[in-house]
Amino acid sequence: MKAIALALLLGAVATPAAAADISTHVLDLARGVGGEAVPVTLSKRADDGRWQKVGTATTDADGRVRSFKDAKSFDTGIYRLQFEMSRYPDSSASPFFPEITLTFRVTDKAGHYHVPVVVSPYGYSTYRGN
């Protein structure tokens, strides 16, 4: 009985506080592939209205950012993903939308927020994924 109580206590101590999980995906609709090597910045709006950078990443070979580094800081609030598209799909690119900014609200600090962007030469779309 003492062993069970000790295990429960250690489990409670080792469990991190709940934090929102934020991920994204760039899907190139014209080429039919994930947008590889796109720099992405995640920011959170502070109480004074200013944006504070909370993470940066670069999309992988599948066009995904599976998570940003410091997930324990993702509480409820308004967030912004900025995709630097100016060199996508290669260094000679000069896209019509050199930067794509998506602003969204995190309401569940224990929730998963997957916010992808589907891109084409002259347009983009987004949605809340899973």
XYZ file of N, CA, C and O in Angstrom:
520
model
N 0.810 -1.193 0.000
C 0.000 0.000 0.000
C 0.862 1.269 0.000
O 0.555 2.219 -0.691
N 1.948 1.252 0.789
C 2.853 2.401 0.826
C 3.519 2.606 -0.527
O 3.741 3.732 -0.946
N 3.830 1.495 -1.228
C 4.467 1.599 -2.545
C 3.540 2.280 -3.548
O 3.971 3.087 -4.367
N 2.253 1.975 -3.484
C 1.280 2.594 -4.392
C 1.161 4.085 -4.094
O 1.164 4.912 -5.003
N 1.085 4.428 -2.823
C 0.981 5.839 -2.440
C 2.224 6.601 -2.882
O 2.127 7.723 -3.391
N 3.401 5.990 -2.701
C 4.641 6.641 -3.119
C 4.683 6.819 -4.633
O 5.071 7.875 -5.132
N 4.258 5.813 -5.391
C 4.230 5.906 -6.857
C 3.287 7.009 -7.312
O 3.593 7.770 -8.235
N 2.128 7.108 -6.677
C 1.175 8.172 -7.030
C 1.751 9.549 -6.728
O 1.612 10.480 -7.514
N 2.417 9.670 -5.596
C 3.022 10.943 -5.220
C 4.131 11.325 -6.199
O 4.190 12.457 -6.671
N 5.011 10.406 -6.541
C 6.088 10.687 -7.488
C 5.538 11.012 -8.867
O 6.052 11.884 -9.554
N 4.480 10.342 -9.274
C 3.853 10.629 -10.566
C 3.288 12.032 -10.603
O 3.395 12.744 -11.598
N 2.709 12.473 -9.508
C 2.148 13.821 -9.447
C 3.245 14.872 -9.478
O 3.106 15.910 -10.100
N 4.355 14.592 -8.832
C 5.459 15.541 -8.804
C 6.124 15.629 -10.172
O 6.490 16.692 -10.640
N 6.272 14.496 -10.877
C 6.985 14.463 -12.146
C 6.152 14.934 -13.320
O 6.668 15.182 -14.389
N 4.855 15.074 -13.138
C 3.982 15.474 -14.227
C 4.062 16.980 -14.444
O 3.815 17.753 -13.523
N 4.418 17.436 -15.663
C 4.502 18.875 -15.901
C 3.108 19.506 -15.950
O 2.125 18.825 -16.210
N 3.051 20.793 -15.720
C 1.787 21.512 -15.823
C 1.298 21.458 -17.270
O 2.094 21.406 -18.202
N -0.004 21.456 -17.431
C -0.583 21.403 -18.778
C -0.223 22.661 -19.553
O -0.193 23.748 -18.997
N 0.099 22.466 -20.822
C 0.401 23.593 -21.695
C -0.117 23.264 -23.083
O -0.138 22.105 -23.492
N -0.561 24.268 -23.797
C -1.046 24.053 -25.159
C 0.085 23.551 -26.041
O 1.238 23.932 -25.876
N -0.260 22.677 -26.961
C 0.683 22.142 -27.933
C 0.367 22.799 -29.268
O -0.771 22.720 -29.733
N 1.350 23.452 -29.873
C 1.134 24.170 -31.136
C 2.053 23.584 -32.199
O 3.251 23.453 -31.988
N 1.450 23.237 -33.343
C 2.219 22.724 -34.477
C 1.666 23.335 -35.758
O 0.598 23.952 -35.762
N 2.412 23.151 -36.863
C 1.970 23.701 -38.137
C 2.499 22.843 -39.282
O 3.292 21.924 -39.070
N 2.043 23.159 -40.479
C 2.406 22.393 -41.671
C 2.245 23.324 -42.871
O 1.253 24.038 -42.975
N 3.217 23.342 -43.752
C 3.114 24.075 -45.012
C 2.901 23.036 -46.103
O 3.729 22.140 -46.272
N 1.791 23.142 -46.810
C 1.501 22.224 -47.912
C 1.465 23.018 -49.202
O 0.671 23.947 -49.353
N 2.346 22.674 -50.126
C 2.433 23.349 -51.417
C 1.442 22.684 -52.367
O 1.689 21.594 -52.886
N 0.334 23.338 -52.606
C -0.740 22.788 -53.435
C -0.333 22.677 -54.902
O -0.700 21.724 -55.582
N 0.462 23.609 -55.403
C 0.872 23.592 -56.811
C 1.840 22.448 -57.107
O 1.793 21.855 -58.182
N 2.712 22.146 -56.149
C 3.710 21.101 -56.359
C 3.295 19.764 -55.756
O 3.922 18.741 -56.025
N 2.289 19.775 -54.882
C 1.812 18.547 -54.259
C 2.756 17.969 -53.220
O 2.807 16.758 -53.025
N 3.504 18.822 -52.538
C 4.465 18.376 -51.532
C 4.402 19.294 -50.313
O 3.849 20.386 -50.374
N 5.028 18.840 -49.238
C 5.184 19.694 -48.073
C 6.216 20.763 -48.350
O 7.176 20.536 -49.089
N 6.020 21.938 -47.797
C 6.943 23.056 -47.993
C 8.136 22.932 -47.073
O 8.073 23.313 -45.903
N 9.218 22.422 -47.603
C 10.434 22.183 -46.814
C 11.243 23.463 -46.629
O 11.301 24.318 -47.506
N 11.885 23.572 -45.456
C 12.848 24.631 -45.136
C 12.238 26.032 -45.069
O 12.893 27.018 -45.402
N 10.996 26.131 -44.610
C 10.351 27.432 -44.429
C 10.540 27.864 -42.967
O 10.095 27.172 -42.050
N 11.197 29.002 -42.718
C 11.328 29.500 -41.348
C 9.974 29.967 -40.814
O 9.215 30.648 -41.520
N 9.669 29.590 -39.570
C 8.397 29.939 -38.935
C 8.681 30.525 -37.558
O 9.475 29.977 -36.797
N 8.037 31.648 -37.260
C 8.153 32.277 -35.949
C 6.800 32.237 -35.262
O 5.778 32.577 -35.868
N 6.792 31.817 -34.004
C 5.583 31.804 -33.188
C 5.698 32.922 -32.161
O 6.699 33.013 -31.440
N 4.676 33.777 -32.114
C 4.650 34.893 -31.163
C 3.341 34.872 -30.396
O 2.342 34.340 -30.871
N 3.362 35.488 -29.221
C 2.156 35.628 -28.396
C 1.929 37.101 -28.117
O 2.883 37.846 -27.846
N 0.666 37.518 -28.183
C 0.330 38.909 -27.884
C 0.336 39.116 -26.375
O -0.357 38.426 -25.629
N 1.113 40.086 -25.934
C 1.197 40.427 -24.518
C 0.007 41.286 -24.123
O -0.739 41.781 -24.976
N -0.152 41.490 -22.827
C -1.252 42.310 -22.321
C -1.232 43.728 -22.861
O -2.269 44.357 -23.026
N -0.036 44.245 -23.177
C 0.067 45.603 -23.702
C -0.130 45.665 -25.223
O -0.001 46.717 -25.827
N -0.438 44.507 -25.844
C -0.704 44.465 -27.281
C 0.508 44.180 -28.145
O 0.374 43.947 -29.341
N 1.676 44.186 -27.556
C 2.896 43.904 -28.320
C 3.067 42.397 -28.501
O 2.635 41.609 -27.674
N 3.741 42.043 -29.592
C 4.012 40.630 -29.866
C 5.347 40.235 -29.262
O 6.337 40.937 -29.422
N 5.349 39.082 -28.570
C 6.568 38.543 -27.979
C 6.869 37.195 -28.629
O 6.025 36.292 -28.612
N 8.055 37.063 -29.183
C 8.447 35.806 -29.813
C 8.587 34.729 -28.751
O 9.263 34.927 -27.742
N 7.929 33.584 -28.978
C 8.003 32.481 -28.025
C 8.628 31.231 -28.637
O 8.875 30.254 -27.937
N 8.880 31.241 -29.936
C 9.517 30.085 -30.552
C 9.818 30.315 -32.020
O 9.153 31.122 -32.677
N 10.823 29.602 -32.511
C 11.140 29.616 -33.935
C 11.458 28.187 -34.352
O 11.910 27.372 -33.538
N 11.217 27.903 -35.620
C 11.513 26.581 -36.161
C 11.583 26.696 -37.678
O 11.215 27.727 -38.254
N 12.041 25.641 -38.310
C 12.066 25.547 -39.762
C 11.350 24.268 -40.141
O 11.558 23.224 -39.492
N 10.498 24.332 -41.149
C 9.751 23.140 -41.540
C 10.698 22.032 -41.987
O 11.740 22.281 -42.596
N 10.317 20.786 -41.676
C 11.147 19.634 -42.026
C 10.902 19.207 -43.473
O 10.212 19.914 -44.230
N 11.423 18.072 -43.875
C 11.304 17.588 -45.256
C 9.856 17.368 -45.677
O 9.538 17.430 -46.867
N 8.965 17.151 -44.706
C 7.534 16.982 -44.994
C 6.762 18.293 -44.885
O 5.538 18.304 -44.987
N 7.462 19.393 -44.606
C 6.812 20.692 -44.471
C 6.211 20.929 -43.097
O 5.398 21.825 -42.927
N 6.616 20.164 -42.109
C 6.000 20.246 -40.777
C 6.912 20.859 -39.725
O 8.121 20.670 -39.750
N 6.278 21.560 -38.810
C 6.888 21.923 -37.531
C 6.031 21.184 -36.520
O 4.886 21.555 -36.276
N 6.571 20.115 -35.988
C 5.801 19.241 -35.092
C 5.613 19.867 -33.713
O 4.637 19.584 -33.033
N 6.552 20.699 -33.309
C 6.410 21.430 -32.049
C 7.439 22.551 -32.014
O 8.423 22.520 -32.739
N 7.166 23.522 -31.176
C 8.129 24.591 -30.933
C 8.834 24.265 -29.630
O 8.308 23.550 -28.785
N 10.007 24.767 -29.440
C 10.903 24.315 -28.376
C 10.332 24.333 -26.962
O 10.331 23.356 -26.280
N 9.852 25.452 -26.483
C 9.482 25.589 -25.073
C 7.968 25.500 -24.890
O 7.312 26.488 -24.600
N 7.418 24.302 -25.041
C 5.965 24.125 -25.020
C 5.331 24.515 -23.694
O 4.160 24.850 -23.647
N 6.083 24.494 -22.590
C 5.455 24.808 -21.308
C 5.048 26.272 -21.186
O 4.339 26.648 -20.280
N 5.465 27.110 -22.121
C 5.097 28.522 -22.059
C 3.810 28.835 -22.824
O 3.372 29.965 -22.836
N 3.207 27.847 -23.478
C 2.034 28.096 -24.314
C 0.761 27.989 -23.491
O 0.176 26.932 -23.341
N 0.343 29.106 -22.978
C -0.866 29.222 -22.176
C -1.980 29.755 -23.078
O -1.792 29.904 -24.268
N -3.123 30.051 -22.522
C -4.201 30.642 -23.308
C -3.777 32.038 -23.768
O -2.924 32.680 -23.159
N -4.381 32.488 -24.864
C -4.061 33.806 -25.379
C -4.122 33.846 -26.887
O -4.603 32.904 -27.533
N -3.649 34.929 -27.448
C -3.648 35.113 -28.896
C -2.221 34.920 -29.405
O -1.275 35.529 -28.888
N -2.109 34.061 -30.415
C -0.812 33.704 -30.984
C -0.766 34.059 -32.457
O -1.791 34.228 -33.106
N 0.453 34.121 -32.969
C 0.668 34.440 -34.380
C 1.791 33.554 -34.920
O 2.847 33.433 -34.303
N 1.531 32.939 -36.065
C 2.548 32.206 -36.804
C 2.940 33.048 -38.004
O 2.066 33.503 -38.751
N 4.231 33.271 -38.200
C 4.727 34.001 -39.366
C 5.608 33.057 -40.176
O 6.585 32.514 -39.655
N 5.229 32.875 -41.428
C 5.948 32.011 -42.345
C 6.761 32.893 -43.288
O 6.191 33.740 -43.984
N 8.060 32.716 -43.322
C 8.945 33.485 -44.194
C 9.035 32.746 -45.525
O 9.785 31.795 -45.673
N 8.252 33.183 -46.502
C 8.129 32.487 -47.783
C 9.044 33.062 -48.864
O 9.052 32.567 -49.986
N 9.835 34.081 -48.557
C 10.561 34.814 -49.590
C 11.580 33.984 -50.363
O 11.930 34.345 -51.478
N 12.040 32.874 -49.811
C 13.018 32.035 -50.512
C 12.459 30.643 -50.819
O 13.208 29.737 -51.167
N 11.146 30.486 -50.668
C 10.532 29.191 -50.959
C 10.014 29.183 -52.390
O 9.383 30.160 -52.793
N 10.218 28.136 -53.179
C 10.826 26.848 -52.846
C 12.337 26.789 -53.015
O 12.942 25.778 -52.697
N 12.980 27.878 -53.469
C 14.443 27.878 -53.588
C 14.950 29.319 -53.468
O 14.164 30.253 -53.338
N 16.249 29.487 -53.519
C 16.836 30.815 -53.292
C 16.513 31.832 -54.381
O 16.644 33.027 -54.165
N 16.065 31.376 -55.551
C 15.725 32.317 -56.618
C 14.252 32.741 -56.577
O 13.821 33.536 -57.394
N 13.509 32.224 -55.627
C 12.068 32.493 -55.562
C 11.781 33.966 -55.252
O 12.525 34.628 -54.544
N 10.697 34.424 -55.812
C 10.190 35.758 -55.529
C 8.667 35.643 -55.455
O 7.952 36.099 -56.346
N 8.167 35.019 -54.384
C 6.733 34.732 -54.307
C 5.880 35.992 -54.173
O 6.340 37.015 -53.661
N 4.650 35.882 -54.636
C 3.695 36.979 -54.524
C 3.449 37.328 -53.053
O 3.330 38.493 -52.699
N 3.367 36.305 -52.184
C 3.218 36.500 -50.737
C 4.554 36.148 -50.071
O 4.799 34.995 -49.745
N 5.432 37.117 -49.857
C 6.735 36.809 -49.266
C 6.650 36.427 -47.790
O 7.555 35.803 -47.252
N 5.560 36.798 -47.144
C 5.347 36.443 -45.741
C 3.875 36.136 -45.557
O 3.015 36.827 -46.095
N 3.604 35.091 -44.796
C 2.219 34.742 -44.455
C 2.112 34.793 -42.936
O 2.926 34.189 -42.233
N 1.129 35.524 -42.438
C 0.916 35.653 -40.999
C -0.473 35.138 -40.652
O -1.471 35.576 -41.238
N -0.520 34.203 -39.706
C -1.778 33.632 -39.234
C -1.924 33.948 -37.754
O -1.032 33.641 -36.962
N -3.041 34.528 -37.374
C -3.301 34.865 -35.981
C -4.457 34.004 -35.492
O -5.474 33.891 -36.174
N -4.294 33.406 -34.314
C -5.316 32.493 -33.789
C -5.345 32.567 -32.268
O -4.431 33.084 -31.637
N -6.425 32.029 -31.709
C -6.650 32.096 -30.268
C -6.519 30.704 -29.652
O -7.131 29.753 -30.121
N -5.752 30.600 -28.566
C -5.647 29.384 -27.773
C -6.561 29.556 -26.565
O -6.350 30.463 -25.760
N -7.579 28.715 -26.459
C -8.543 28.825 -25.362
C -8.433 27.689 -24.349
O -8.959 27.792 -23.254
N -7.764 26.610 -24.723
C -7.618 25.444 -23.851
C -6.127 25.198 -23.641
O -5.440 24.732 -24.549
N -5.625 25.517 -22.462
C -4.180 25.416 -22.240
C -3.666 23.986 -22.277
O -2.468 23.760 -22.341
N -4.564 23.010 -22.298
C -4.147 21.612 -22.422
C -4.449 21.071 -23.826
O -4.258 19.896 -24.090
N -4.893 21.927 -24.730
C -5.313 21.489 -26.060
C -4.179 21.405 -27.056
O -3.089 21.918 -26.834
N -4.470 20.746 -28.176
C -3.530 20.668 -29.296
C -4.028 21.605 -30.393
O -5.178 21.513 -30.808
N -3.167 22.496 -30.853
C -3.508 23.460 -31.892
C -2.584 23.234 -33.081
O -1.406 23.572 -33.030
N -3.142 22.637 -34.125
C -2.404 22.424 -35.368
C -2.959 23.423 -36.372
O -4.148 23.376 -36.714
N -2.125 24.360 -36.810
C -2.559 25.454 -37.676
C -1.740 25.403 -38.967
O -0.678 26.022 -39.054
N -2.212 24.645 -39.961
C -1.474 24.523 -41.221
C -1.804 25.644 -42.194
O -2.810 26.344 -42.045
N -0.942 25.785 -43.196
C -1.198 26.726 -44.279
C -0.982 25.985 -45.592
O -0.005 25.262 -45.761
N -1.952 26.116 -46.491
C -1.882 25.524 -47.827
C -1.536 26.674 -48.768
O -2.242 27.683 -48.803
N -0.434 26.526 -49.514
C 0.046 27.618 -50.356
C -0.006 27.255 -51.833
O 0.082 26.097 -52.215
N -0.200 28.269 -52.643
C -0.114 28.157 -54.097
C 0.538 29.449 -54.579
O 0.732 30.372 -53.787
N 0.902 29.564 -55.848
C 1.634 30.761 -56.284
C 0.943 32.097 -55.969
O 1.626 33.066 -55.657
N -0.372 32.151 -56.030
C -1.060 33.429 -55.818
C -2.153 33.353 -54.771
O -3.122 34.115 -54.808
N -2.010 32.439 -53.816
C -3.003 32.346 -52.764
C -2.550 31.427 -51.650
O -1.571 30.690 -51.772
N -3.265 31.491 -50.536
C -3.035 30.564 -49.428
C -4.321 30.441 -48.630
O -5.228 31.278 -48.719
N -4.408 29.359 -47.874
C -5.576 29.077 -47.055
C -5.108 28.432 -45.757
O -4.019 27.848 -45.710
N -5.923 28.500 -44.739
C -5.578 27.889 -43.464
C -6.834 27.342 -42.802
O -7.955 27.635 -43.207
N -6.629 26.553 -41.771
C -7.725 25.966 -40.996
C -7.131 25.423 -39.709
O -5.906 25.333 -39.568
N -7.993 25.041 -38.774
C -7.510 24.364 -37.571
C -7.535 22.881 -37.844
O -8.581 22.280 -38.053
N -6.365 22.287 -37.864
C -6.244 20.855 -38.116
C -6.284 20.070 -36.826
O -6.625 20.581 -35.761
N -5.894 18.813 -36.918
C -5.856 17.969 -35.717
C -4.552 17.231 -35.613
O -3.718 17.267 -36.458
